[in-house]
mmCIF file of C-alpha atoms in Angstrom:
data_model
loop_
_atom_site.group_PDB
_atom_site.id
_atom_site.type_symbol
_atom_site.label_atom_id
_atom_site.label_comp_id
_atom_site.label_asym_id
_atom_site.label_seq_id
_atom_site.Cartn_x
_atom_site.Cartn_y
_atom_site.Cartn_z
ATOM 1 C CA UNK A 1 22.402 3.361 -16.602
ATOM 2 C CA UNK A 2 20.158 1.531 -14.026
ATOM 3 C CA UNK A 3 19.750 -1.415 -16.625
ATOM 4 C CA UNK A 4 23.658 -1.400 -17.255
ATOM 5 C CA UNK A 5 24.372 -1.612 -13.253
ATOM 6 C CA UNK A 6 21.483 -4.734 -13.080
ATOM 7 C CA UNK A 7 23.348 -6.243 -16.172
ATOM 8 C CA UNK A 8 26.640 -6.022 -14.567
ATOM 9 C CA UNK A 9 25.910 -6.565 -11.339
ATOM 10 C CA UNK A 10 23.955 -9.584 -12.292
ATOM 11 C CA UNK A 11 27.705 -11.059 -13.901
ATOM 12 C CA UNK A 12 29.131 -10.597 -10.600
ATOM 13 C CA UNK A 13 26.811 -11.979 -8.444
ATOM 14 C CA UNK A 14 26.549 -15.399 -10.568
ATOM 15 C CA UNK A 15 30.247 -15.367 -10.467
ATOM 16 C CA UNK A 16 31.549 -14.650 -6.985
ATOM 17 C CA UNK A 17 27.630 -15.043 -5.462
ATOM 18 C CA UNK A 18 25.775 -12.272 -3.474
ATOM 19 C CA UNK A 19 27.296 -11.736 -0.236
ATOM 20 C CA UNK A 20 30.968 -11.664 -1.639
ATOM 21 C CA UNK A 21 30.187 -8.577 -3.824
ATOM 22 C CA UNK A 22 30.125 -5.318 -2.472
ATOM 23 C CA UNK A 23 29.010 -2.115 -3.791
ATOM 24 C CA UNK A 24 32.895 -0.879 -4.292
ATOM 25 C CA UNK A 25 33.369 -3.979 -6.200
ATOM 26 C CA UNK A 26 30.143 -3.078 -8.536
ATOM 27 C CA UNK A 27 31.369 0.438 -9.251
ATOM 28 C CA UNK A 28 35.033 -0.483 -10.005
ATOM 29 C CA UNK A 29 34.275 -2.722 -12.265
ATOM 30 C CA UNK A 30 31.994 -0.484 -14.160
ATOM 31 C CA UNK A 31 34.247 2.520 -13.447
ATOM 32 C CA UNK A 32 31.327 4.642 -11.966
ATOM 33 C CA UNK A 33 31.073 6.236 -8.674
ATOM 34 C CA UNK A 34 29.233 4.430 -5.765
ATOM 35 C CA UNK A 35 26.919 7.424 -5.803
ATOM 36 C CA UNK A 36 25.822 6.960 -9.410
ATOM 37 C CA UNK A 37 24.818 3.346 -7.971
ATOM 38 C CA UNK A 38 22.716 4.945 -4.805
ATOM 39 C CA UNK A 39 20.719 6.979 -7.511
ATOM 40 C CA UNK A 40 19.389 4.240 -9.006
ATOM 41 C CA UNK A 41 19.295 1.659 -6.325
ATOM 42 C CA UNK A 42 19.154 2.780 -2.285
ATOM 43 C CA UNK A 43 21.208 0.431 -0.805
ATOM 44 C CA UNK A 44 22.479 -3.400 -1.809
ATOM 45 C CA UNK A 45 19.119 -5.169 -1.207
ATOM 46 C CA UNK A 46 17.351 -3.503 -3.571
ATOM 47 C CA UNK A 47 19.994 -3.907 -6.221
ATOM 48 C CA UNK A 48 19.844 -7.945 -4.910
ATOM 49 C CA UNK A 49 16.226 -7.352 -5.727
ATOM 50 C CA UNK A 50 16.203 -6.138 -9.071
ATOM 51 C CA UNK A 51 18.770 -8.264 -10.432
ATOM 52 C CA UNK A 52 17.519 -11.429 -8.921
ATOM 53 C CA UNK A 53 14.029 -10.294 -10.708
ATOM 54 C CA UNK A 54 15.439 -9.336 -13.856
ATOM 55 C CA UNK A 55 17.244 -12.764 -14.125
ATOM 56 C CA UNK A 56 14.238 -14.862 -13.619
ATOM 57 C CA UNK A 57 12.475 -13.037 -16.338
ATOM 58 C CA UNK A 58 15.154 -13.535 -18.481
ATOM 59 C CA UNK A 59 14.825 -17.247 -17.575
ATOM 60 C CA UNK A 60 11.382 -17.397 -17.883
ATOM 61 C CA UNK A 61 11.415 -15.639 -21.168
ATOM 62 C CA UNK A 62 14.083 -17.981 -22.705
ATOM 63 C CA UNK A 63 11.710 -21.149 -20.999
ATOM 64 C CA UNK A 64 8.931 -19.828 -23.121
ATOM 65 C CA UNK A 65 10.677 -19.529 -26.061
ATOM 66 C CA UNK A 66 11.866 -23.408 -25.968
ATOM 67 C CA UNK A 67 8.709 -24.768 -25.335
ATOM 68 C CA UNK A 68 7.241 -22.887 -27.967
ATOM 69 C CA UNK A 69 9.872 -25.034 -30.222
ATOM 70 C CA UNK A 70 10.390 -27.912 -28.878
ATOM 71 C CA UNK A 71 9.476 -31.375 -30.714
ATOM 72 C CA UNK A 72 8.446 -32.992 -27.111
ATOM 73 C CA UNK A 73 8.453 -33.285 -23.647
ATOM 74 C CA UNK A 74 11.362 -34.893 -22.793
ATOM 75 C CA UNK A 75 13.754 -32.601 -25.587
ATOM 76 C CA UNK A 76 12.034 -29.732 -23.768
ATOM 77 C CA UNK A 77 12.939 -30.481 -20.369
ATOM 78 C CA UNK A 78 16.885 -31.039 -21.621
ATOM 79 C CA UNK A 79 16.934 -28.370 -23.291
ATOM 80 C CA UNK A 80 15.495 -26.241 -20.260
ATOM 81 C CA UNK A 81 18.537 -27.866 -18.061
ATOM 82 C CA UNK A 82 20.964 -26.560 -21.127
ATOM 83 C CA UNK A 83 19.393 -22.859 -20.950
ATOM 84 C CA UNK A 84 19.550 -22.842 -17.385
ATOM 85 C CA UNK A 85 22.560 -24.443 -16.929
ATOM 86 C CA UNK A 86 23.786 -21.454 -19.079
ATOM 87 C CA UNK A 87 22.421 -18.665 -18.055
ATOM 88 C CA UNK A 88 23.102 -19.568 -14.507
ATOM 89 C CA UNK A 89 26.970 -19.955 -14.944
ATOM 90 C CA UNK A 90 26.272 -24.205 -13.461
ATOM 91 C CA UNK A 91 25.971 -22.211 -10.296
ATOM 92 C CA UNK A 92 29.741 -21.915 -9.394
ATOM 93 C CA UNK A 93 28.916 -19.976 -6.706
ATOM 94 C CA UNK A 94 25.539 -21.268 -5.343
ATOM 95 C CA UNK A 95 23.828 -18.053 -5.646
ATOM 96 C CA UNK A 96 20.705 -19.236 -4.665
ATOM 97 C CA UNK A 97 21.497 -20.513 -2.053
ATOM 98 C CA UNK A 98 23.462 -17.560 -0.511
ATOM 99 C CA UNK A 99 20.503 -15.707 -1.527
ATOM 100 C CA UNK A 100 18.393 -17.921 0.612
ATOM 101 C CA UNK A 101 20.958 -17.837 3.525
ATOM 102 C CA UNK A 102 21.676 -13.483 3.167
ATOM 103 C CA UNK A 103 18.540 -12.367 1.668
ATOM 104 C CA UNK A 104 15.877 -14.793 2.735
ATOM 105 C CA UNK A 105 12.995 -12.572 1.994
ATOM 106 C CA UNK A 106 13.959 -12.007 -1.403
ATOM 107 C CA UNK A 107 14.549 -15.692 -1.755
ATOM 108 C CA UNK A 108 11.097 -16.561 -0.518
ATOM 109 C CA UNK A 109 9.452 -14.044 -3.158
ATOM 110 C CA UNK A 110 11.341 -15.418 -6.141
ATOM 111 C CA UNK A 111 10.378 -19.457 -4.922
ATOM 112 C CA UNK A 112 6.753 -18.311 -4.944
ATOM 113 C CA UNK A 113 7.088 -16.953 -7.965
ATOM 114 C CA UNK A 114 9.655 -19.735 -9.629
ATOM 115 C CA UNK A 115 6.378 -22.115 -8.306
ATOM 116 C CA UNK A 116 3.621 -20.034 -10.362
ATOM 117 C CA UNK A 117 5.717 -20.201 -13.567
ATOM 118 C CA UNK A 118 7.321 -23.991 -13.273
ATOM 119 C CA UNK A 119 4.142 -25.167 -12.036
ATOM 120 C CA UNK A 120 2.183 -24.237 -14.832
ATOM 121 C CA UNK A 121 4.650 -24.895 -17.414
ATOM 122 C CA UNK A 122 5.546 -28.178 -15.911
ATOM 123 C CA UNK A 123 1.943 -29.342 -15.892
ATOM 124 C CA UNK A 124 1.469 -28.241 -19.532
ATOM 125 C CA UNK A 125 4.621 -30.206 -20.672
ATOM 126 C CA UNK A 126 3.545 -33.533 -18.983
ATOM 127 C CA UNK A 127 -0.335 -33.018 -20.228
ATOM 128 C CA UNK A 128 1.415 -33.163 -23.381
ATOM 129 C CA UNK A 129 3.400 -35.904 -22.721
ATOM 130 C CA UNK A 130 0.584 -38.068 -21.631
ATOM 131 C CA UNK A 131 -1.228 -37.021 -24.588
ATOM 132 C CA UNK A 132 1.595 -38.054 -27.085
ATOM 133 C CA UNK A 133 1.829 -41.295 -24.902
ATOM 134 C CA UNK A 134 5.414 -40.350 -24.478
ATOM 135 C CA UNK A 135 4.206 -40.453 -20.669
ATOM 136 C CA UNK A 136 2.314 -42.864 -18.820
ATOM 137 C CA UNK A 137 -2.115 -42.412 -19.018
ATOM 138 C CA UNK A 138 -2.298 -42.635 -15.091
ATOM 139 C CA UNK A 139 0.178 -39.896 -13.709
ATOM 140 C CA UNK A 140 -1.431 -37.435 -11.611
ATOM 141 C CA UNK A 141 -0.270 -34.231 -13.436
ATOM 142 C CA UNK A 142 -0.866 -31.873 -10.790
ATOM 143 C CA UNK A 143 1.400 -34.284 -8.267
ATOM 144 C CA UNK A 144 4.180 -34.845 -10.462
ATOM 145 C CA UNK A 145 4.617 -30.994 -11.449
ATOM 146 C CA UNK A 146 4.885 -30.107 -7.706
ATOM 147 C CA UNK A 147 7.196 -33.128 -7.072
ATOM 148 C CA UNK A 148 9.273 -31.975 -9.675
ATOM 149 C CA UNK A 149 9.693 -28.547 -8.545
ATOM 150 C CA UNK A 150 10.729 -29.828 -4.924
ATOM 151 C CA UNK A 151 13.222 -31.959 -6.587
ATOM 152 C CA UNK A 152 14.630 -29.424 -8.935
ATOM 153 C CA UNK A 153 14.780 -27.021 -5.438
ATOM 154 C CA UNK A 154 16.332 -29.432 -3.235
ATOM 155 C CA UNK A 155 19.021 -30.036 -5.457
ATOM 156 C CA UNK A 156 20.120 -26.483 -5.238
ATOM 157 C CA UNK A 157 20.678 -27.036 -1.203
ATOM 158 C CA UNK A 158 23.997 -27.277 -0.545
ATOM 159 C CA UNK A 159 24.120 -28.389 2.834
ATOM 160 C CA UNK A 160 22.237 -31.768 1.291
ATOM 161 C CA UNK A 161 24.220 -31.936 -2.016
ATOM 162 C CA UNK A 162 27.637 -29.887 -1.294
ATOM 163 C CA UNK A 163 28.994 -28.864 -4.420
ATOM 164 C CA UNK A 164 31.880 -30.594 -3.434
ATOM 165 C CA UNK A 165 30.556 -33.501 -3.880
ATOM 166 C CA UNK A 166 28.632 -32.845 -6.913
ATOM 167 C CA UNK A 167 28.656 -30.175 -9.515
ATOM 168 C CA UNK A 168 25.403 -28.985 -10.452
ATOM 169 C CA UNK A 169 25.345 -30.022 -14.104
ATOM 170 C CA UNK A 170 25.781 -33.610 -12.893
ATOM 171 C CA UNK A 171 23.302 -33.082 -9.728
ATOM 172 C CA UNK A 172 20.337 -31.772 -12.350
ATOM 173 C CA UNK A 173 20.965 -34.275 -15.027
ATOM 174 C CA UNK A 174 20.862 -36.939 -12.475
ATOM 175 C CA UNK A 175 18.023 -35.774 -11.655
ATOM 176 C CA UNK A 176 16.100 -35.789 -15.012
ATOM 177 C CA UNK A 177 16.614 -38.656 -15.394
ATOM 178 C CA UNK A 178 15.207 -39.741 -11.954
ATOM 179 C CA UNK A 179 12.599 -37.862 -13.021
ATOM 180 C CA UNK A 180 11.813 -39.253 -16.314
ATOM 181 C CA UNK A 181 12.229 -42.484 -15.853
ATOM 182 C CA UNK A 182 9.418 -42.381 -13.321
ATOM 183 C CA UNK A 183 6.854 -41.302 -15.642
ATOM 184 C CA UNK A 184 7.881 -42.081 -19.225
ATOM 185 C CA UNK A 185 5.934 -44.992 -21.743
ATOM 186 C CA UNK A 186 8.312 -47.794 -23.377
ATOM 187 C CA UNK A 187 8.057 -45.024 -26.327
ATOM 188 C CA UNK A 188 9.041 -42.401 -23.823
ATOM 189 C CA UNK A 189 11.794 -44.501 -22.989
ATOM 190 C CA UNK A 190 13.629 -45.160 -25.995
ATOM 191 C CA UNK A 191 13.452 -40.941 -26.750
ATOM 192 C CA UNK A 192 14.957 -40.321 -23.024
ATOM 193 C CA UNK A 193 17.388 -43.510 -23.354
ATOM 194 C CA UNK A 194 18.918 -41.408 -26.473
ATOM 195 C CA UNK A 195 19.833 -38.339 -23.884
ATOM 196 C CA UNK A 196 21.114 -40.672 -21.323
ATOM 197 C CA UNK A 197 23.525 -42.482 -23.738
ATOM 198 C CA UNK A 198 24.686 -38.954 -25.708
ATOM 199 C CA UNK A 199 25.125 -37.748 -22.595
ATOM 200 C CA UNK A 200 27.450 -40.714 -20.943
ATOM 201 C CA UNK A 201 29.305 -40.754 -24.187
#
C-alpha cells in the first residue's frame, strides 16, 4: 500500500505540483481513507519526502541505464533530456520549484544529492568525450560538469525563465545546445549539428 500511495501521489504532484495537492485529494483519488495514508506516512512532508526520493531514483536508475547504451556523449545527453523530459511530465507544473519555494529543506537534500549523481556522471560522459575527440583536449572536466549542473538548475527557476515565456522542453534543449557547442571538436560538431537540425525540422 505505502508504495501504491508514493506511486500515486507522485502522478499528482507532477501534475497539479506539491502545494496544490492535499491529502483529501490523494485519498479520493485512490479511494482510501485519509487514515490509511497517516499509517504509512505522518503527515504531508514526509509523503513530499518519499515521493520526491523515490522519483529521483527512478531517474537516476533510468540515467544509468542510457549511459550504459549509449553510442556517445552527445546521443547520451539527448537522450537524458528525452527520459527526463518524460518522466517529469516537461514540468507543467514546476514542481521543483514549488518544492523549493514550500518544502525548501527537502529541496536542498535532493540538490545535494542531484549534485553527487550528475556530477559524477557528467564528468564521466565528457572524459569520454574528450577521449573519443568528440570534445575538445583542453576542457577542464571537473569545471564544465559543475557548470553544467548550474545551468541545467537555473533553468528550472521560474522567476528567471517563467514558463510563460518558455516551456521547459524548449528552455533545456536550448540549453544543450549552449552547452555543446561550447565544448564539442569539428567531429563533435557535425554529430550535435544532426540533433539540432532533426530537432528544428
Amino acid at each position: 500500500m505505502r508504495e501504491k500511495i508514493i506511486h500515486k501521489t507522485a502522478e499528482l504532484f507532477l501534475t497539479y505540483g506539491f502545494k496544490s495537492v492535499t491529502m483529501d485529494d490523494i485519498a479520493q483519488e485512490m479511494g482510501i481513507s485519509k487514515k490509511t495514508i497517516y499509517v504509512h506516512f505522518a503527515n504531508k512532508t514526509k509523503l513530499v519526502e518519499a515521493v520526491t526520493f523515490e522519483l529521483f531514483e527512478n531517474i537516476c536508475d533510468g540515467i544509468d541505464t542510457i549511459c550504459e547504451a549509449s553510442n556517445n556523449p552527445i546521443e547520451e545527453l539527448y537522450d537524458i533530456k528525452m527520459f527526463v523530459m518524460h518522466h517529469l511530465k516537461s514540468e507543467k507544473s514546476s514542481p521543483q520549484f514549488q518544492l523549493k519555494k514550500y518544502y525548501p529543506q527537502i529541496y536542498d537534500v535532493l540538490k545535494l544529492r542531484q549534485f553527487e549523481k550528475m556530477h559524477d556522471s557528467v564528468k564521466d560522459s565528457l572524459q569520454k568525450g574528450v577521449d573519443t575527440e568528440l570534445f575538445r583536449s583542453n576542457i577542464n572536466v571537473d569545471f564544465i560538469s559543475r557548470m553544467y549542473f548550474n545551468g541545467m538548475t537555473g533553468i528550472k527557476d521560474g522567476s528567471i525563465f517563467p514558463l510563460t515565456m518558455y516551456t521547459m522542453d524548449y528552455l533545456m534543449e536550448s540549453y544543450l545546445e549552449y552547452h555543446l557547442r561550447a565544448i564539442v571538436t569539428e567531429k563533435g560538431f557535425n554529430i550535435l549539428n544532426k540533433f539540432i537540425t532533426s530537432n528544428q525540422s
